Amino acid sequence: KSAPMNLAFATDLLEAKEDGAPEEYVKLGGSTGTVNASGNYWDGFVQLAWTLDDGGLKAKAAKWVEEALRNAETNGYFGTYGPKDNRFEDYNASGNTTGYLAMLRYAEAPGRQDVFEAVHKALLWFCDNWSGDRKTRYSGVLITYPMIEVYRKTGDRRLLDFCLDYQRYLEKDD
């Protein structure tokens, strides 16, 4: 029963506008360079582009990645929240999770180590800034998914320590 929905999603991906995404995905974060909930779209898009080995789709994915990377700050952060936003809100971490996962898929497909390193640095921003009790109890924990993936490839203990600390944070009684 899920095949027609998957076919519709794939059709949307294939019919994406020249600037990179159907309008409803572009508007989620204000531009194709943001990494918010549109990361779900881009995660599927990147995988589809390389599965089909489609040069046009790969170029669209590359454009999104380059625009997202242009938003990276010197402290490593790039994502859904601007410099004046409260980056300790739950949706900052959860919103960036899918975008970071899409970026990791992209980094792997054409072998872009610079993209992988940018995501690694962005995740370290969360390790530094969400340490201790500055975590959230709703969906912010999703940020640990890309952290574990990057940890497995780098062995960067800071990522694993953050994830374990997050688990302890969620388990303690308030």
JSON list of C-alpha atoms in Angstrom, two decimals:
[
{"chain": "A", "resi": 1, "resn": "LYS", "atom": "CA", "xyz": [0.00, 0.00, 0.00]},
{"chain": "A", "resi": 2, "resn": "SER", "atom": "CA", "xyz": [2.88, 2.40, 0.52]},
{"chain": "A", "resi": 3, "resn": "ALA", "atom": "CA", "xyz": [4.14, 2.14, -3.07]},
{"chain": "A", "resi": 4, "resn": "PRO", "atom": "CA", "xyz": [1.88, 4.91, -4.50]},
{"chain": "A", "resi": 5, "resn": "MET", "atom": "CA", "xyz": [3.02, 7.34, -1.77]},
{"chain": "A", "resi": 6, "resn": "ASN", "atom": "CA", "xyz": [6.67, 6.49, -2.42]},
{"chain": "A", "resi": 7, "resn": "LEU", "atom": "CA", "xyz": [6.12, 6.89, -6.15]},
{"chain": "A", "resi": 8, "resn": "ALA", "atom": "CA", "xyz": [4.51, 10.29, -5.57]},
{"chain": "A", "resi": 9, "resn": "PHE", "atom": "CA", "xyz": [7.45, 11.39, -3.41]},
{"chain": "A", "resi": 10, "resn": "ALA", "atom": "CA", "xyz": [9.95, 10.22, -6.03]},
{"chain": "A", "resi": 11, "resn": "THR", "atom": "CA", "xyz": [7.99, 12.04, -8.71]},
{"chain": "A", "resi": 12, "resn": "ASP", "atom": "CA", "xyz": [8.13, 15.25, -6.66]},
{"chain": "A", "resi": 13, "resn": "LEU", "atom": "CA", "xyz": [11.88, 14.83, -6.34]},
{"chain": "A", "resi": 14, "resn": "LEU", "atom": "CA", "xyz": [12.33, 14.28, -10.03]},
{"chain": "A", "resi": 15, "resn": "GLU", "atom": "CA", "xyz": [10.19, 17.28, -10.91]},
{"chain": "A", "resi": 16, "resn": "ALA", "atom": "CA", "xyz": [12.02, 19.60, -8.51]},
{"chain": "A", "resi": 17, "resn": "LYS", "atom": "CA", "xyz": [12.36, 23.17, -9.72]},
{"chain": "A", "resi": 18, "resn": "GLU", "atom": "CA", "xyz": [15.57, 24.40, -11.33]},
{"chain": "A", "resi": 19, "resn": "ASP", "atom": "CA", "xyz": [16.63, 26.25, -8.15]},
{"chain": "A", "resi": 20, "resn": "GLY", "atom": "CA", "xyz": [16.77, 22.99, -6.24]},
{"chain": "A", "resi": 21, "resn": "ALA", "atom": "CA", "xyz": [13.44, 22.17, -4.59]},
{"chain": "A", "resi": 22, "resn": "PRO", "atom": "CA", "xyz": [9.69, 22.40, -4.92]},
{"chain": "A", "resi": 23, "resn": "GLU", "atom": "CA", "xyz": [8.45, 25.69, -3.47]},
{"chain": "A", "resi": 24, "resn": "GLU", "atom": "CA", "xyz": [7.01, 24.16, -0.30]},
{"chain": "A", "resi": 25, "resn": "TYR", "atom": "CA", "xyz": [10.44, 22.82, 0.64]},
{"chain": "A", "resi": 26, "resn": "VAL", "atom": "CA", "xyz": [12.23, 26.06, -0.16]},
{"chain": "A", "resi": 27, "resn": "LYS", "atom": "CA", "xyz": [9.93, 28.08, 2.09]},
{"chain": "A", "resi": 28, "resn": "LEU", "atom": "CA", "xyz": [10.45, 25.91, 5.17]},
{"chain": "A", "resi": 29, "resn": "GLY", "atom": "CA", "xyz": [13.66, 27.68, 6.07]},
{"chain": "A", "resi": 30, "resn": "GLY", "atom": "CA", "xyz": [13.53, 30.70, 3.82]},
{"chain": "A", "resi": 31, "resn": "SER", "atom": "CA", "xyz": [16.06, 29.41, 1.30]},
{"chain": "A", "resi": 32, "resn": "THR", "atom": "CA", "xyz": [17.47, 26.22, -0.11]},
{"chain": "A", "resi": 33, "resn": "GLY", "atom": "CA", "xyz": [20.57, 26.78, 2.02]},
{"chain": "A", "resi": 34, "resn": "THR", "atom": "CA", "xyz": [18.95, 26.09, 5.36]},
{"chain": "A", "resi": 35, "resn": "VAL", "atom": "CA", "xyz": [19.17, 22.74, 7.06]},
{"chain": "A", "resi": 36, "resn": "ASN", "atom": "CA", "xyz": [15.82, 22.51, 8.87]},
{"chain": "A", "resi": 37, "resn": "ALA", "atom": "CA", "xyz": [12.90, 20.14, 8.35]},
{"chain": "A", "resi": 38, "resn": "SER", "atom": "CA", "xyz": [13.63, 20.28, 4.62]},
{"chain": "A", "resi": 39, "resn": "GLY", "atom": "CA", "xyz": [16.48, 17.93, 5.54]},
{"chain": "A", "resi": 40, "resn": "ASN", "atom": "CA", "xyz": [13.97, 15.09, 5.26]},
{"chain": "A", "resi": 41, "resn": "TYR", "atom": "CA", "xyz": [13.45, 16.11, 1.66]},
{"chain": "A", "resi": 42, "resn": "TRP", "atom": "CA", "xyz": [17.16, 16.52, 0.95]},
{"chain": "A", "resi": 43, "resn": "ASP", "atom": "CA", "xyz": [18.11, 13.25, 2.61]},
{"chain": "A", "resi": 44, "resn": "GLY", "atom": "CA", "xyz": [15.83, 11.40, 0.21]},
{"chain": "A", "resi": 45, "resn": "PHE", "atom": "CA", "xyz": [16.85, 13.61, -2.69]},
{"chain": "A", "resi": 46, "resn": "VAL", "atom": "CA", "xyz": [20.57, 12.96, -2.24]},
{"chain": "A", "resi": 47, "resn": "GLN", "atom": "CA", "xyz": [20.04, 9.21, -2.00]},
{"chain": "A", "resi": 48, "resn": "LEU", "atom": "CA", "xyz": [17.80, 9.22, -5.05]},
{"chain": "A", "resi": 49, "resn": "ALA", "atom": "CA", "xyz": [20.26, 11.30, -7.10]},
{"chain": "A", "resi": 50, "resn": "TRP", "atom": "CA", "xyz": [23.08, 8.82, -6.52]},
{"chain": "A", "resi": 51, "resn": "THR", "atom": "CA", "xyz": [20.87, 5.76, -6.82]},
{"chain": "A", "resi": 52, "resn": "LEU", "atom": "CA", "xyz": [19.71, 6.94, -10.24]},
{"chain": "A", "resi": 53, "resn": "ASP", "atom": "CA", "xyz": [23.18, 8.31, -11.04]},
{"chain": "A", "resi": 54, "resn": "ASP", "atom": "CA", "xyz": [21.43, 11.40, -12.40]},
{"chain": "A", "resi": 55, "resn": "GLY", "atom": "CA", "xyz": [23.77, 14.32, -13.10]},
{"chain": "A", "resi": 56, "resn": "GLY", "atom": "CA", "xyz": [20.99, 16.90, -12.95]},
{"chain": "A", "resi": 57, "resn": "LEU", "atom": "CA", "xyz": [19.77, 15.70, -9.56]},
{"chain": "A", "resi": 58, "resn": "LYS", "atom": "CA", "xyz": [23.33, 15.53, -8.27]},
{"chain": "A", "resi": 59, "resn": "ALA", "atom": "CA", "xyz": [23.86, 19.15, -9.35]},
{"chain": "A", "resi": 60, "resn": "LYS", "atom": "CA", "xyz": [20.74, 20.23, -7.45]},
{"chain": "A", "resi": 61, "resn": "ALA", "atom": "CA", "xyz": [21.96, 18.43, -4.34]},
{"chain": "A", "resi": 62, "resn": "ALA", "atom": "CA", "xyz": [25.35, 20.09, -4.70]},
{"chain": "A", "resi": 63, "resn": "LYS", "atom": "CA", "xyz": [23.72, 23.51, -4.92]},
{"chain": "A", "resi": 64, "resn": "TRP", "atom": "CA", "xyz": [21.80, 22.94, -1.68]},
{"chain": "A", "resi": 65, "resn": "VAL", "atom": "CA", "xyz": [24.94, 21.71, 0.10]},
{"chain": "A", "resi": 66, "resn": "GLU", "atom": "CA", "xyz": [27.01, 24.68, -1.07]},
{"chain": "A", "resi": 67, "resn": "GLU", "atom": "CA", "xyz": [24.33, 27.14, 0.04]},
{"chain": "A", "resi": 68, "resn": "ALA", "atom": "CA", "xyz": [24.08, 25.44, 3.43]},
{"chain": "A", "resi": 69, "resn": "LEU", "atom": "CA", "xyz": [27.85, 25.53, 3.88]},
{"chain": "A", "resi": 70, "resn": "ARG", "atom": "CA", "xyz": [27.93, 29.24, 3.04]},
{"chain": "A", "resi": 71, "resn": "ASN", "atom": "CA", "xyz": [25.81, 29.75, 6.17]},
{"chain": "A", "resi": 72, "resn": "ALA", "atom": "CA", "xyz": [28.43, 28.13, 8.42]},
{"chain": "A", "resi": 73, "resn": "GLU", "atom": "CA", "xyz": [29.73, 30.38, 11.17]},
{"chain": "A", "resi": 74, "resn": "THR", "atom": "CA", "xyz": [33.32, 30.50, 12.40]},
{"chain": "A", "resi": 75, "resn": "ASN", "atom": "CA", "xyz": [32.28, 28.62, 15.57]},
{"chain": "A", "resi": 76, "resn": "GLY", "atom": "CA", "xyz": [31.11, 25.71, 13.38]},
{"chain": "A", "resi": 77, "resn": "TYR", "atom": "CA", "xyz": [27.37, 26.25, 13.72]},
{"chain": "A", "resi": 78, "resn": "PHE", "atom": "CA", "xyz": [25.16, 26.17, 10.67]},
{"chain": "A", "resi": 79, "resn": "GLY", "atom": "CA", "xyz": [21.54, 25.31, 10.61]},
{"chain": "A", "resi": 80, "resn": "THR", "atom": "CA", "xyz": [18.04, 26.46, 11.30]},
{"chain": "A", "resi": 81, "resn": "TYR", "atom": "CA", "xyz": [18.63, 29.22, 13.82]},
{"chain": "A", "resi": 82, "resn": "GLY", "atom": "CA", "xyz": [20.24, 32.57, 13.10]},
{"chain": "A", "resi": 83, "resn": "PRO", "atom": "CA", "xyz": [22.75, 34.35, 15.33]},
{"chain": "A", "resi": 84, "resn": "LYS", "atom": "CA", "xyz": [20.03, 36.25, 17.21]},
{"chain": "A", "resi": 85, "resn": "ASP", "atom": "CA", "xyz": [17.76, 33.24, 17.73]},
{"chain": "A", "resi": 86, "resn": "ASN", "atom": "CA", "xyz": [17.65, 31.21, 20.94]},
{"chain": "A", "resi": 87, "resn": "ARG", "atom": "CA", "xyz": [19.77, 28.24, 19.95]},
{"chain": "A", "resi": 88, "resn": "PHE", "atom": "CA", "xyz": [18.89, 26.44, 23.17]},
{"chain": "A", "resi": 89, "resn": "GLU", "atom": "CA", "xyz": [15.35, 25.79, 21.95]},
{"chain": "A", "resi": 90, "resn": "ASP", "atom": "CA", "xyz": [14.49, 22.17, 21.40]},
{"chain": "A", "resi": 91, "resn": "TYR", "atom": "CA", "xyz": [13.72, 22.58, 17.71]},
{"chain": "A", "resi": 92, "resn": "ASN", "atom": "CA", "xyz": [17.21, 23.87, 16.96]},
{"chain": "A", "resi": 93, "resn": "ALA", "atom": "CA", "xyz": [18.75, 20.46, 17.53]},
{"chain": "A", "resi": 94, "resn": "SER", "atom": "CA", "xyz": [15.88, 18.39, 16.17]},
{"chain": "A", "resi": 95, "resn": "GLY", "atom": "CA", "xyz": [15.46, 20.62, 13.12]},
{"chain": "A", "resi": 96, "resn": "ASN", "atom": "CA", "xyz": [19.13, 20.38, 12.24]},
{"chain": "A", "resi": 97, "resn": "THR", "atom": "CA", "xyz": [19.28, 16.61, 12.65]},
{"chain": "A", "resi": 98, "resn": "THR", "atom": "CA", "xyz": [17.69, 15.72, 9.32]},
{"chain": "A", "resi": 99, "resn": "GLY", "atom": "CA", "xyz": [19.69, 18.34, 7.49]},
{"chain": "A", "resi": 100, "resn": "TYR", "atom": "CA", "xyz": [22.94, 17.10, 8.98]},
{"chain": "A", "resi": 101, "resn": "LEU", "atom": "CA", "xyz": [22.01, 13.52, 8.04]},
{"chain": "A", "resi": 102, "resn": "ALA", "atom": "CA", "xyz": [21.33, 14.66, 4.47]},
{"chain": "A", "resi": 103, "resn": "MET", "atom": "CA", "xyz": [24.69, 16.43, 4.42]},
{"chain": "A", "resi": 104, "resn": "LEU", "atom": "CA", "xyz": [26.40, 13.24, 5.64]},
{"chain": "A", "resi": 105, "resn": "ARG", "atom": "CA", "xyz": [24.74, 11.26, 2.82]},
{"chain": "A", "resi": 106, "resn": "TYR", "atom": "CA", "xyz": [25.98, 13.87, 0.38]},
{"chain": "A", "resi": 107, "resn": "ALA", "atom": "CA", "xyz": [29.50, 13.83, 1.84]},
{"chain": "A", "resi": 108, "resn": "GLU", "atom": "CA", "xyz": [29.64, 10.06, 1.37]},
{"chain": "A", "resi": 109, "resn": "ALA", "atom": "CA", "xyz": [28.23, 9.87, -2.14]},
{"chain": "A", "resi": 110, "resn": "PRO", "atom": "CA", "xyz": [30.80, 11.98, -4.01]},
{"chain": "A", "resi": 111, "resn": "GLY", "atom": "CA", "xyz": [33.43, 11.67, -1.28]},
{"chain": "A", "resi": 112, "resn": "ARG", "atom": "CA", "xyz": [33.30, 15.30, -0.08]},
{"chain": "A", "resi": 113, "resn": "GLN", "atom": "CA", "xyz": [35.41, 15.27, 3.08]},
{"chain": "A", "resi": 114, "resn": "ASP", "atom": "CA", "xyz": [34.90, 19.04, 3.50]},
{"chain": "A", "resi": 115, "resn": "VAL", "atom": "CA", "xyz": [31.15, 18.50, 3.89]},
{"chain": "A", "resi": 116, "resn": "PHE", "atom": "CA", "xyz": [31.73, 15.73, 6.42]},
{"chain": "A", "resi": 117, "resn": "GLU", "atom": "CA", "xyz": [34.11, 17.98, 8.37]},
{"chain": "A", "resi": 118, "resn": "ALA", "atom": "CA", "xyz": [31.60, 20.85, 8.35]},
{"chain": "A", "resi": 119, "resn": "VAL", "atom": "CA", "xyz": [28.91, 18.60, 9.83]},
{"chain": "A", "resi": 120, "resn": "HIS", "atom": "CA", "xyz": [31.41, 17.27, 12.38]},
{"chain": "A", "resi": 121, "resn": "LYS", "atom": "CA", "xyz": [32.27, 20.84, 13.41]},
{"chain": "A", "resi": 122, "resn": "ALA", "atom": "CA", "xyz": [28.57, 21.78, 13.63]},
{"chain": "A", "resi": 123, "resn": "LEU", "atom": "CA", "xyz": [27.92, 18.80, 15.88]},
{"chain": "A", "resi": 124, "resn": "LEU", "atom": "CA", "xyz": [30.79, 19.85, 18.11]},
{"chain": "A", "resi": 125, "resn": "TRP", "atom": "CA", "xyz": [29.03, 23.21, 18.46]},
{"chain": "A", "resi": 126, "resn": "PHE", "atom": "CA", "xyz": [26.17, 21.30, 20.13]},
{"chain": "A", "resi": 127, "resn": "CYS", "atom": "CA", "xyz": [28.64, 19.40, 22.33]},
{"chain": "A", "resi": 128, "resn": "ASP", "atom": "CA", "xyz": [30.10, 22.70, 23.52]},
{"chain": "A", "resi": 129, "resn": "ASN", "atom": "CA", "xyz": [26.91, 24.70, 23.82]},
{"chain": "A", "resi": 130, "resn": "TRP", "atom": "CA", "xyz": [24.38, 22.11, 24.98]},
{"chain": "A", "resi": 131, "resn": "SER", "atom": "CA", "xyz": [26.61, 20.51, 27.61]},
{"chain": "A", "resi": 132, "resn": "GLY", "atom": "CA", "xyz": [25.46, 19.79, 31.15]},
{"chain": "A", "resi": 133, "resn": "ASP", "atom": "CA", "xyz": [21.83, 20.67, 31.81]},
{"chain": "A", "resi": 134, "resn": "ARG", "atom": "CA", "xyz": [21.42, 22.82, 28.70]},
{"chain": "A", "resi": 135, "resn": "LYS", "atom": "CA", "xyz": [19.68, 19.99, 26.89]},
{"chain": "A", "resi": 136, "resn": "THR", "atom": "CA", "xyz": [15.98, 19.55, 26.17]},
{"chain": "A", "resi": 137, "resn": "ARG", "atom": "CA", "xyz": [13.63, 16.70, 26.99]},
{"chain": "A", "resi": 138, "resn": "TYR", "atom": "CA", "xyz": [11.48, 16.75, 23.87]},
{"chain": "A", "resi": 139, "resn": "SER", "atom": "CA", "xyz": [13.01, 16.16, 20.43]},
{"chain": "A", "resi": 140, "resn": "GLY", "atom": "CA", "xyz": [16.44, 17.75, 20.86]},
{"chain": "A", "resi": 141, "resn": "VAL", "atom": "CA", "xyz": [17.86, 14.30, 21.59]},
{"chain": "A", "resi": 142, "resn": "LEU", "atom": "CA", "xyz": [17.57, 13.56, 17.86]},
{"chain": "A", "resi": 143, "resn": "ILE", "atom": "CA", "xyz": [20.86, 15.44, 17.40]},
{"chain": "A", "resi": 144, "resn": "THR", "atom": "CA", "xyz": [22.57, 12.34, 18.79]},
{"chain": "A", "resi": 145, "resn": "TYR", "atom": "CA", "xyz": [21.79, 10.36, 15.59]},
{"chain": "A", "resi": 146, "resn": "PRO", "atom": "CA", "xyz": [24.25, 12.23, 13.35]},
{"chain": "A", "resi": 147, "resn": "MET", "atom": "CA", "xyz": [26.66, 12.44, 16.30]},
{"chain": "A", "resi": 148, "resn": "ILE", "atom": "CA", "xyz": [26.84, 8.66, 16.58]},
{"chain": "A", "resi": 149, "resn": "GLU", "atom": "CA", "xyz": [27.30, 8.36, 12.83]},
{"chain": "A", "resi": 150, "resn": "VAL", "atom": "CA", "xyz": [30.19, 10.83, 12.86]},
{"chain": "A", "resi": 151, "resn": "TYR", "atom": "CA", "xyz": [31.66, 9.25, 15.99]},
{"chain": "A", "resi": 152, "resn": "ARG", "atom": "CA", "xyz": [31.76, 5.86, 14.26]},
{"chain": "A", "resi": 153, "resn": "LYS", "atom": "CA", "xyz": [33.79, 7.35, 11.43]},
{"chain": "A", "resi": 154, "resn": "THR", "atom": "CA", "xyz": [36.09, 9.61, 13.45]},
{"chain": "A", "resi": 155, "resn": "GLY", "atom": "CA", "xyz": [36.33, 8.12, 16.93]},
{"chain": "A", "resi": 156, "resn": "ASP", "atom": "CA", "xyz": [35.89, 11.66, 18.28]},
{"chain": "A", "resi": 157, "resn": "ARG", "atom": "CA", "xyz": [35.11, 10.85, 21.88]},
{"chain": "A", "resi": 158, "resn": "ARG", "atom": "CA", "xyz": [33.49, 14.27, 22.47]},
{"chain": "A", "resi": 159, "resn": "LEU", "atom": "CA", "xyz": [30.53, 13.15, 20.36]},
{"chain": "A", "resi": 160, "resn": "LEU", "atom": "CA", "xyz": [30.08, 9.87, 22.19]},
{"chain": "A", "resi": 161, "resn": "ASP", "atom": "CA", "xyz": [30.49, 11.56, 25.58]},
{"chain": "A", "resi": 162, "resn": "PHE", "atom": "CA", "xyz": [27.81, 14.09, 24.66]},
{"chain": "A", "resi": 163, "resn": "CYS", "atom": "CA", "xyz": [25.42, 11.30, 23.61]},
{"chain": "A", "resi": 164, "resn": "LEU", "atom": "CA", "xyz": [26.02, 9.36, 26.82]},
{"chain": "A", "resi": 165, "resn": "ASP", "atom": "CA", "xyz": [25.58, 12.54, 28.86]},
{"chain": "A", "resi": 166, "resn": "TYR", "atom": "CA", "xyz": [22.33, 13.23, 27.01]},
{"chain": "A", "resi": 167, "resn": "GLN", "atom": "CA", "xyz": [21.10, 9.75, 27.93]},
{"chain": "A", "resi": 168, "resn": "ARG", "atom": "CA", "xyz": [21.94, 10.35, 31.61]},
{"chain": "A", "resi": 169, "resn": "TYR", "atom": "CA", "xyz": [20.22, 13.75, 31.41]},
{"chain": "A", "resi": 170, "resn": "LEU", "atom": "CA", "xyz": [17.01, 12.13, 30.13]},
{"chain": "A", "resi": 171, "resn": "GLU", "atom": "CA", "xyz": [17.12, 9.37, 32.74]},
{"chain": "A", "resi": 172, "resn": "LYS", "atom": "CA", "xyz": [17.45, 11.60, 35.80]},
{"chain": "A", "resi": 173, "resn": "ASP", "atom": "CA", "xyz": [14.43, 12.67, 37.77]},
{"chain": "A", "resi": 174, "resn": "ASP", "atom": "CA", "xyz": [13.58, 16.35, 38.01]}
]
